[in-house]
């Protein structure tokens, strides 16, 4: 069932996770994804179970953090909790569409946790075919510590992958925009066409007349 959104100004808290633990769910996984709205690169999902006795201060929606702060929190999260990441590449996004690709990545991330969780709280969506109870939380990356942790792990993992793509092909500026539809990215697409890192099913209005070519 959905929960109402909150402002997230004070940072993400463990209120929902603690309530679930009082109901007997010992391992509560937070689940989120990064890269849903990009023109290039994978969509990356993360699932994180935070250790009840190892607090990670400063957790909040990854979009509200500077890159350096995200990196520092990422290091603390992966040391303090159990986590997994799953990436779905552009060719598979094009095959199943971005919504289904993101849901599949989140499902696989939860199922890959070892030991498995006994409850999942998911940012914004209900994940189909999940073998554990779940709750979707609207604005969860701003409200729930485990979801915020997952958003940070997904974002940092994806940003690192985009830096690798930039190192292989610097023409598009992936190091700056990470695959989002910035003016500079659209201009590069107009000059060079689509690369193998781009999602062919994503057709920005600015490139409606362009032919997607592999550069």
XYZ file of N, CA and C in Angstrom:
645
model
N 0.848 -1.192 0.000
C 0.000 0.000 0.000
C 0.876 1.232 0.000
N 0.429 2.328 -0.647
C 1.263 3.507 -0.727
C 1.255 4.297 0.557
N 2.333 5.014 0.783
C 2.402 5.958 1.890
C 2.512 7.354 1.322
N 2.034 8.332 2.044
C 2.054 9.699 1.549
C 3.458 10.241 1.509
N 3.676 11.184 0.607
C 4.998 11.793 0.460
C 5.253 12.778 1.587
N 6.541 12.989 1.871
C 6.948 13.984 2.855
C 7.950 14.925 2.253
N 8.332 15.934 2.980
C 9.220 16.949 2.442
C 10.659 16.496 2.379
N 11.111 15.647 3.333
C 12.483 15.165 3.340
C 13.506 16.193 3.759
N 13.090 17.385 4.259
C 14.055 18.434 4.596
C 14.961 18.013 5.746
N 14.436 17.211 6.667
C 15.233 16.809 7.816
C 16.027 15.552 7.540
N 15.988 15.043 6.330
C 16.686 13.815 5.998
C 15.792 12.606 6.181
N 16.204 11.500 5.601
C 15.428 10.273 5.672
C 15.580 9.624 7.046
N 14.508 9.035 7.529
C 14.503 8.444 8.866
C 14.192 6.944 8.789
N 14.352 6.282 9.928
C 14.087 4.847 10.011
C 12.713 4.546 10.596
N 11.810 5.514 10.596
C 10.511 5.330 11.240
C 9.759 4.143 10.676
N 9.645 4.056 9.349
C 8.901 2.958 8.736
C 9.620 1.631 8.941
N 10.943 1.627 8.771
C 11.697 0.385 8.981
C 11.527 -0.119 10.418
N 11.612 0.784 11.380
C 11.470 0.384 12.783
C 10.068 -0.157 13.066
N 9.054 0.456 12.460
C 7.681 -0.033 12.648
C 7.529 -1.441 12.075
N 8.150 -1.678 10.929
C 8.086 -3.016 10.334
C 8.839 -4.033 11.186
N 9.948 -3.629 11.769
C 10.688 -4.546 12.638
C 9.867 -4.899 13.881
N 9.127 -3.929 14.400
C 8.277 -4.231 15.561
C 7.178 -5.221 15.202
N 6.832 -5.282 13.916
C 5.835 -6.265 13.453
C 6.471 -7.616 13.143
N 7.786 -7.732 13.321
C 8.444 -9.018 13.132
C 9.259 -9.152 11.870
N 9.348 -8.093 11.057
C 10.150 -8.144 9.832
C 11.570 -7.679 10.165
N 12.482 -8.613 10.316
C 13.818 -8.287 10.814
C 14.706 -7.662 9.755
N 14.554 -8.089 8.494
C 15.422 -7.607 7.418
C 14.576 -6.831 6.407
N 14.596 -5.508 6.536
C 13.790 -4.633 5.677
C 14.694 -4.022 4.615
N 14.408 -4.307 3.361
C 15.213 -3.797 2.252
C 14.586 -2.534 1.677
N 15.398 -1.499 1.486
C 14.986 -0.331 0.731
C 15.388 -0.515 -0.725
N 14.533 -0.075 -1.643
C 14.756 -0.321 -3.070
C 14.514 0.966 -3.856
N 15.452 1.287 -4.751
C 15.300 2.464 -5.611
C 16.120 2.256 -6.874
N 15.918 3.138 -7.852
C 16.653 3.048 -9.118
C 17.173 4.422 -9.515
N 18.119 4.409 -10.451
C 18.678 5.637 -11.013
C 18.792 5.480 -12.524
N 18.519 6.567 -13.233
C 18.695 6.561 -14.683
C 17.443 6.335 -15.484
N 16.277 6.373 -14.849
C 15.030 6.124 -15.574
C 14.831 7.131 -16.712
N 15.127 8.394 -16.478
C 14.819 9.421 -17.466
C 15.951 9.795 -18.388
N 16.976 8.965 -18.499
C 18.147 9.293 -19.310
C 17.968 8.870 -20.765
N 18.758 9.472 -21.635
C 18.800 9.094 -23.044
C 19.841 8.027 -23.312
N 20.775 7.857 -22.395
C 21.882 6.926 -22.614
C 22.247 6.245 -21.308
N 22.902 5.102 -21.446
C 23.374 4.367 -20.291
C 22.305 3.474 -19.697
N 22.685 2.674 -18.709
C 21.750 1.721 -18.103
C 20.807 2.383 -17.117
N 19.767 1.663 -16.752
C 19.010 1.976 -15.545
C 19.544 1.032 -14.479
N 19.834 1.573 -13.295
C 20.479 0.807 -12.231
C 19.582 0.812 -11.006
N 19.315 -0.366 -10.477
C 18.526 -0.495 -9.245
C 19.412 -1.007 -8.132
N 19.100 -0.572 -6.920
C 19.816 -1.046 -5.735
C 18.814 -1.461 -4.675
N 19.195 -2.470 -3.909
C 18.444 -2.880 -2.726
C 19.417 -2.876 -1.552
N 19.006 -2.269 -0.447
C 19.885 -2.113 0.713
C 19.132 -2.495 1.983
N 19.752 -3.348 2.786
C 19.274 -3.636 4.137
C 20.260 -3.011 5.102
N 19.839 -1.991 5.821
C 20.701 -1.324 6.784
C 20.733 -2.105 8.092
N 21.899 -2.208 8.667
C 22.047 -2.904 9.945
C 21.416 -2.046 11.041
N 20.523 -2.622 11.860
C 19.839 -1.814 12.887
C 20.787 -1.122 13.855
N 21.955 -1.705 14.102
C 22.871 -1.135 15.074
C 23.974 -0.289 14.485
N 23.931 -0.042 13.167
C 24.983 0.749 12.529
C 24.343 1.923 11.781
N 24.137 2.990 12.496
C 23.477 4.152 11.905
C 24.380 4.827 10.875
N 23.769 5.268 9.773
C 24.465 6.051 8.751
C 23.827 7.434 8.748
N 24.526 8.411 9.308
C 23.966 9.754 9.421
C 23.973 10.456 8.068
N 22.964 11.314 7.843
C 22.941 12.146 6.653
C 22.282 11.536 5.445
N 21.581 10.404 5.602
C 20.922 9.777 4.461
C 19.769 10.642 3.975
N 19.709 10.819 2.671
C 18.604 11.535 2.035
C 18.599 11.199 0.561
N 17.590 11.652 -0.146
C 17.481 11.435 -1.586
C 18.800 11.797 -2.263
N 19.318 10.892 -3.092
C 20.616 11.129 -3.735
C 20.636 12.402 -4.560
N 19.465 12.809 -5.090
C 19.404 14.013 -5.931
C 19.635 15.282 -5.119
N 19.511 15.197 -3.797
C 19.703 16.361 -2.931
C 21.130 16.469 -2.405
N 21.998 15.560 -2.823
C 23.366 15.517 -2.322
C 24.363 15.890 -3.405
N 25.465 16.486 -3.005
C 26.549 16.751 -3.949
C 27.228 15.436 -4.313
N 27.909 15.373 -5.471
C 28.615 14.136 -5.835
C 29.597 13.663 -4.768
N 30.341 14.592 -4.155
C 31.310 14.175 -3.144
C 30.614 13.618 -1.905
N 29.483 14.225 -1.518
C 28.737 13.724 -0.368
C 28.137 12.357 -0.670
N 27.637 12.164 -1.891
C 27.120 10.847 -2.275
C 28.199 9.780 -2.171
N 29.399 10.103 -2.650
C 30.490 9.130 -2.610
C 30.828 8.746 -1.161
N 30.872 9.735 -0.273
C 31.200 9.438 1.121
C 30.119 8.569 1.760
N 28.859 8.902 1.487
C 27.772 8.103 2.043
C 27.747 6.702 1.441
N 28.038 6.607 0.157
C 28.103 5.297 -0.489
C 29.088 4.389 0.255
N 30.281 4.912 0.539
C 31.284 4.110 1.232
C 30.783 3.644 2.596
N 30.067 4.513 3.297
C 29.555 4.146 4.612
C 28.410 3.136 4.506
N 27.569 3.291 3.497
C 26.431 2.369 3.322
C 26.912 0.954 3.022
N 27.852 0.824 2.101
C 28.278 -0.518 1.700
C 29.070 -1.207 2.814
N 29.625 -0.425 3.741
C 30.305 -1.028 4.883
C 29.321 -1.407 5.990
N 28.209 -0.660 6.079
C 27.299 -0.820 7.216
C 26.091 -1.691 6.911
N 25.872 -2.080 5.665
C 24.666 -2.817 5.339
C 24.912 -3.917 4.323
N 23.834 -4.613 4.005
C 23.831 -5.634 2.954
C 23.204 -4.995 1.722
N 23.817 -5.132 0.562
C 23.335 -4.401 -0.605
C 23.609 -5.167 -1.891
N 22.821 -4.854 -2.924
C 23.022 -5.391 -4.263
C 22.671 -4.308 -5.277
N 23.247 -4.418 -6.471
C 22.873 -3.544 -7.577
C 22.653 -4.398 -8.825
N 21.729 -3.963 -9.658
C 21.441 -4.610 -10.937
C 21.290 -3.526 -11.986
N 21.955 -3.702 -13.125
C 21.870 -2.747 -14.232
C 21.180 -3.409 -15.425
N 20.318 -2.656 -16.092
C 19.705 -3.094 -17.346
C 20.232 -2.189 -18.445
N 20.837 -2.784 -19.459
C 21.518 -2.025 -20.496
C 20.547 -1.465 -21.534
N 21.006 -0.464 -22.325
C 20.114 0.202 -23.285
C 19.388 -0.739 -24.241
N 20.063 -1.756 -24.756
C 19.401 -2.643 -25.723
C 18.219 -3.364 -25.084
N 18.346 -3.708 -23.798
C 17.246 -4.378 -23.113
C 16.154 -3.392 -22.708
N 16.539 -2.160 -22.391
C 15.547 -1.111 -22.138
C 14.697 -0.905 -23.382
N 15.335 -0.843 -24.537
C 14.602 -0.661 -25.792
C 13.657 -1.832 -26.062
N 14.049 -3.009 -25.641
C 13.254 -4.205 -25.926
C 12.001 -4.271 -25.066
N 12.104 -3.885 -23.785
C 10.970 -4.079 -22.874
C 10.330 -2.781 -22.412
N 10.915 -1.635 -22.694
C 10.581 -0.264 -22.301
C 11.150 0.045 -20.918
N 11.341 1.325 -20.661
C 12.082 1.740 -19.470
C 11.339 1.398 -18.175
N 10.029 1.493 -18.182
C 9.283 1.186 -16.955
C 9.472 -0.276 -16.567
N 9.287 -1.177 -17.520
C 9.457 -2.594 -17.228
C 10.902 -2.930 -16.884
N 11.850 -2.254 -17.550
C 13.265 -2.498 -17.257
C 13.597 -2.089 -15.828
N 13.076 -0.938 -15.384
C 13.349 -0.475 -14.023
C 12.727 -1.408 -12.990
N 11.497 -1.848 -13.233
C 10.853 -2.772 -12.297
C 11.593 -4.103 -12.232
N 12.048 -4.586 -13.386
C 12.793 -5.843 -13.409
C 14.107 -5.706 -12.655
N 14.796 -4.580 -12.839
C 16.053 -4.360 -12.126
C 15.817 -4.324 -10.615
N 14.745 -3.671 -10.181
C 14.458 -3.611 -8.747
C 14.114 -4.993 -8.198
N 13.323 -5.752 -8.943
C 12.979 -7.106 -8.496
C 14.230 -7.967 -8.363
N 15.091 -7.924 -9.369
C 16.308 -8.738 -9.340
C 17.256 -8.300 -8.224
N 17.294 -6.998 -7.949
C 18.155 -6.516 -6.866
C 17.690 -7.061 -5.518
N 16.381 -7.056 -5.288
C 15.857 -7.596 -4.028
C 16.152 -9.087 -3.930
N 15.894 -9.816 -5.009
C 16.073 -11.268 -4.978
C 17.535 -11.668 -4.853
N 18.452 -10.769 -5.209
C 19.883 -11.088 -5.133
C 20.466 -10.889 -3.736
N 19.732 -10.261 -2.833
C 20.246 -10.052 -1.480
C 20.442 -11.386 -0.771
N 21.551 -11.514 -0.084
C 21.845 -12.731 0.667
C 22.424 -12.349 2.034
N 21.761 -12.760 3.118
C 20.493 -13.497 3.138
C 19.337 -12.646 2.630
N 18.260 -13.280 2.185
C 17.157 -12.516 1.591
C 16.430 -11.668 2.626
N 15.829 -10.576 2.191
C 15.025 -9.762 3.106
C 13.683 -10.434 3.370
N 12.996 -9.987 4.403
C 11.641 -10.492 4.620
C 10.586 -9.407 4.394
N 11.031 -8.215 3.967
C 10.102 -7.147 3.565
C 10.882 -6.173 2.690
N 10.195 -5.586 1.710
C 10.816 -4.581 0.846
C 9.972 -3.315 0.845
N 10.634 -2.166 0.990
C 9.967 -0.877 0.832
C 10.576 -0.232 -0.415
N 9.697 0.152 -1.346
C 10.116 0.517 -2.693
C 9.720 1.955 -2.982
N 10.635 2.706 -3.562
C 10.352 4.105 -3.878
C 9.362 4.209 -5.030
N 8.123 4.548 -4.732
C 7.159 4.945 -5.735
C 6.412 3.862 -6.465
N 6.900 2.633 -6.502
C 6.292 1.607 -7.339
C 6.073 0.326 -6.553
N 5.122 -0.468 -7.031
C 4.978 -1.837 -6.577
C 5.677 -2.738 -7.583
N 6.555 -3.590 -7.120
C 7.362 -4.437 -7.996
C 6.640 -5.756 -8.219
N 6.334 -6.107 -9.479
C 5.627 -7.365 -9.730
C 6.519 -8.579 -9.488
N 5.870 -9.687 -9.159
C 6.545 -10.985 -9.015
C 7.642 -10.959 -7.947
N 7.427 -10.189 -6.907
C 8.387 -10.153 -5.808
C 7.962 -11.200 -4.778
N 8.912 -11.977 -4.312
C 8.590 -13.115 -3.453
C 8.515 -12.756 -1.974
N 8.664 -11.473 -1.633
C 8.543 -11.033 -0.244
C 7.485 -9.943 -0.171
N 6.873 -9.735 0.997
C 5.914 -8.628 1.126
C 6.602 -7.303 0.820
N 5.808 -6.356 0.317
C 6.383 -5.069 -0.062
C 5.397 -3.950 0.202
N 5.934 -2.740 0.246
C 5.126 -1.530 0.358
C 5.765 -0.466 -0.506
N 4.996 0.130 -1.374
C 5.523 1.259 -2.143
C 5.344 2.529 -1.329
N 6.353 3.379 -1.379
C 6.351 4.602 -0.585
C 6.575 5.784 -1.522
N 5.570 6.607 -1.678
C 5.694 7.789 -2.528
C 6.674 8.763 -1.877
N 7.688 9.177 -2.640
C 8.719 10.038 -2.073
C 9.587 9.317 -1.060
N 9.716 8.001 -1.217
C 10.432 7.205 -0.235
C 11.894 7.552 -0.089
N 12.526 8.019 -1.184
C 13.947 8.351 -1.079
C 14.190 9.576 -0.212
N 13.134 10.347 0.080
C 13.268 11.496 0.988
C 12.781 11.187 2.394
N 12.074 10.065 2.542
C 11.436 9.758 3.828
C 12.084 8.613 4.572
N 12.488 7.568 3.844
C 12.906 6.309 4.465
C 14.407 6.102 4.298
N 15.068 5.818 5.402
C 16.526 5.699 5.370
C 16.996 4.598 4.426
N 16.338 3.435 4.446
C 16.783 2.329 3.594
C 16.599 2.650 2.125
N 15.506 3.342 1.772
C 15.292 3.723 0.378
C 16.293 4.800 -0.027
N 16.550 5.762 0.860
C 17.557 6.785 0.565
C 18.919 6.145 0.340
N 19.259 5.155 1.172
C 20.530 4.451 0.991
C 20.573 3.766 -0.369
N 19.459 3.131 -0.766
C 19.407 2.480 -2.074
C 19.544 3.495 -3.203
N 18.932 4.666 -3.039
C 19.041 5.690 -4.079
C 20.479 6.150 -4.250
N 21.214 6.246 -3.146
C 22.619 6.668 -3.201
C 23.476 5.591 -3.852
N 23.280 4.333 -3.463
C 24.059 3.240 -4.054
C 23.784 3.139 -5.555
N 22.508 3.255 -5.955
C 22.165 3.178 -7.381
C 22.774 4.344 -8.151
N 22.670 5.546 -7.605
C 23.168 6.734 -8.298
C 24.685 6.707 -8.439
N 25.404 6.390 -7.370
C 26.867 6.357 -7.440
C 27.328 5.271 -8.402
N 26.702 4.100 -8.326
C 27.069 3.008 -9.243
C 26.859 3.429 -10.679
N 25.712 4.028 -10.964
C 25.427 4.433 -12.345
C 26.356 5.543 -12.814
N 26.618 6.533 -11.969
C 27.520 7.619 -12.356
C 28.911 7.081 -12.697
N 29.373 6.107 -11.940
C 30.681 5.511 -12.242
C 30.651 4.809 -13.602
N 29.555 4.149 -13.900
C 29.444 3.490 -15.202
C 29.420 4.519 -16.333
N 28.782 5.668 -16.098
C 28.742 6.703 -17.133
C 30.126 7.310 -17.342
N 30.931 7.406 -16.289
C 32.310 7.880 -16.442
C 33.122 6.893 -17.283
N 32.859 5.599 -17.115
C 33.533 4.598 -17.946
C 33.122 4.728 -19.402
N 31.835 4.977 -19.642
C 31.378 5.189 -21.017
C 32.019 6.434 -21.618
N 32.173 7.479 -20.803
C 32.817 8.704 -21.296
C 34.267 8.442 -21.670
N 34.962 7.636 -20.864
C 36.371 7.346 -21.151
C 36.515 6.607 -22.486
N 35.515 5.778 -22.829
C 35.570 5.045 -24.093
C 35.154 5.911 -25.277
N 34.255 6.873 -25.033
C 33.755 7.724 -26.116
C 33.395 9.095 -25.530
N 34.341 10.040 -25.557
C 34.125 11.333 -24.891
C 33.279 12.334 -25.682
N 32.817 11.971 -26.874
C 32.126 12.950 -27.723
C 30.826 13.470 -27.127
N 30.168 12.701 -26.269
C 28.830 13.066 -25.801
C 28.831 13.775 -24.443
N 29.955 13.772 -23.760
C 30.031 14.449 -22.465
C 29.321 13.734 -21.341
N 29.345 12.390 -21.354
C 28.678 11.626 -20.305
C 29.215 11.949 -18.917
N 30.449 12.408 -18.832
C 31.015 12.741 -17.525
C 30.312 13.928 -16.887
N 29.693 14.780 -17.700
C 29.012 15.964 -17.178
C 27.526 15.719 -16.911
N 26.819 15.174 -17.880
C 25.358 15.062 -17.743
C 24.872 13.657 -17.414
N 25.762 12.665 -17.440
C 25.444 11.280 -17.062
C 24.318 10.677 -17.914
N 24.160 11.190 -19.131
C 23.177 10.609 -20.042
C 21.842 11.309 -20.083
N 21.645 12.331 -19.245
C 20.380 13.061 -19.254
C 20.309 14.002 -20.468
N 19.110 14.462 -20.755
C 18.867 15.223 -21.980
C 19.185 16.702 -21.790
N 20.432 17.020 -21.520
C 20.847 18.412 -21.432
C 21.003 18.997 -22.835
N 21.116 20.316 -22.892
C 21.308 20.970 -24.187
C 22.586 20.484 -24.867
N 23.658 20.328 -24.071
C 24.931 19.877 -24.638
C 24.823 18.446 -25.162
N 24.098 17.609 -24.448
C 23.928 16.228 -24.893
C 23.132 16.169 -26.198
N 22.062 16.933 -26.273
C 21.256 16.955 -27.493
C 22.063 17.484 -28.673
N 22.895 18.489 -28.417
C 23.740 19.021 -29.486
C 24.722 17.967 -29.974
N 25.291 17.193 -29.038
C 26.221 16.132 -29.415
C 25.522 15.045 -30.215
N 24.295 14.721 -29.834
C 23.525 13.740 -30.598
C 23.250 14.243 -32.008
N 22.967 15.542 -32.131
C 22.751 16.105 -33.455
C 23.996 16.025 -34.332
N 25.169 16.149 -33.731
C 26.424 16.084 -34.496
C 26.845 14.655 -34.818
N 26.703 13.757 -33.844
C 27.319 12.435 -33.960
C 26.331 11.294 -34.138
N 25.039 11.542 -33.950
C 24.083 10.446 -33.974
C 24.139 9.638 -32.692
N 23.366 8.572 -32.652
C 23.315 7.730 -31.465
C 24.512 6.790 -31.430
N 25.024 6.555 -30.234
C 26.070 5.552 -30.034
C 25.427 4.274 -29.500
N 26.230 3.260 -29.299
C 25.699 2.011 -28.753
C 25.264 2.171 -27.303
N 25.667 3.265 -26.662
C 25.257 3.520 -25.280
C 23.896 4.177 -25.184
N 23.326 4.599 -26.311
C 22.059 5.320 -26.284
C 20.864 4.380 -26.403
N 19.764 4.830 -25.816
C 18.499 4.108 -25.887
C 17.764 4.548 -27.151
N 17.601 3.661 -28.096
C 16.998 4.029 -29.372
C 15.508 4.343 -29.247
N 14.871 3.831 -28.213
C 13.444 4.072 -28.026
C 13.170 5.445 -27.423
N 14.211 6.158 -26.994
C 14.046 7.493 -26.432
C 14.276 8.497 -27.546
N 13.233 9.211 -27.952
C 13.333 10.143 -29.064
C 13.006 11.550 -28.593
N 14.000 12.324 -28.164
C 13.731 13.711 -27.751
C 13.091 14.498 -28.886
N 12.189 15.393 -28.525
C 11.497 16.194 -29.537
C 12.486 16.969 -30.398
N 13.592 17.400 -29.804
C 14.588 18.176 -30.543
C 15.252 17.356 -31.646
N 15.167 16.014 -31.534
C 15.799 15.148 -32.540
C 14.760 14.338 -33.287
N 13.532 14.811 -33.326
C 12.442 14.039 -33.929
C 12.707 13.681 -35.387
N 13.430 14.523 -36.090
C 13.691 14.241 -37.500
C 15.005 13.565 -37.765
N 15.744 13.259 -36.704
C 17.074 12.689 -36.883
C 17.003 11.184 -37.013
N 17.966 10.621 -37.701
C 18.058 9.172 -37.843
C 19.015 8.629 -36.788
N 18.549 7.682 -35.960
C 19.450 7.134 -34.950
C 20.497 6.245 -35.593
N 21.733 6.673 -35.576
C 22.823 5.912 -36.184
C 23.822 5.530 -35.118
N 24.480 4.397 -35.295
C 25.542 3.996 -34.383
C 26.806 4.700 -34.775
N 27.368 5.475 -33.824
C 28.577 6.246 -34.130
C 29.789 5.546 -33.554
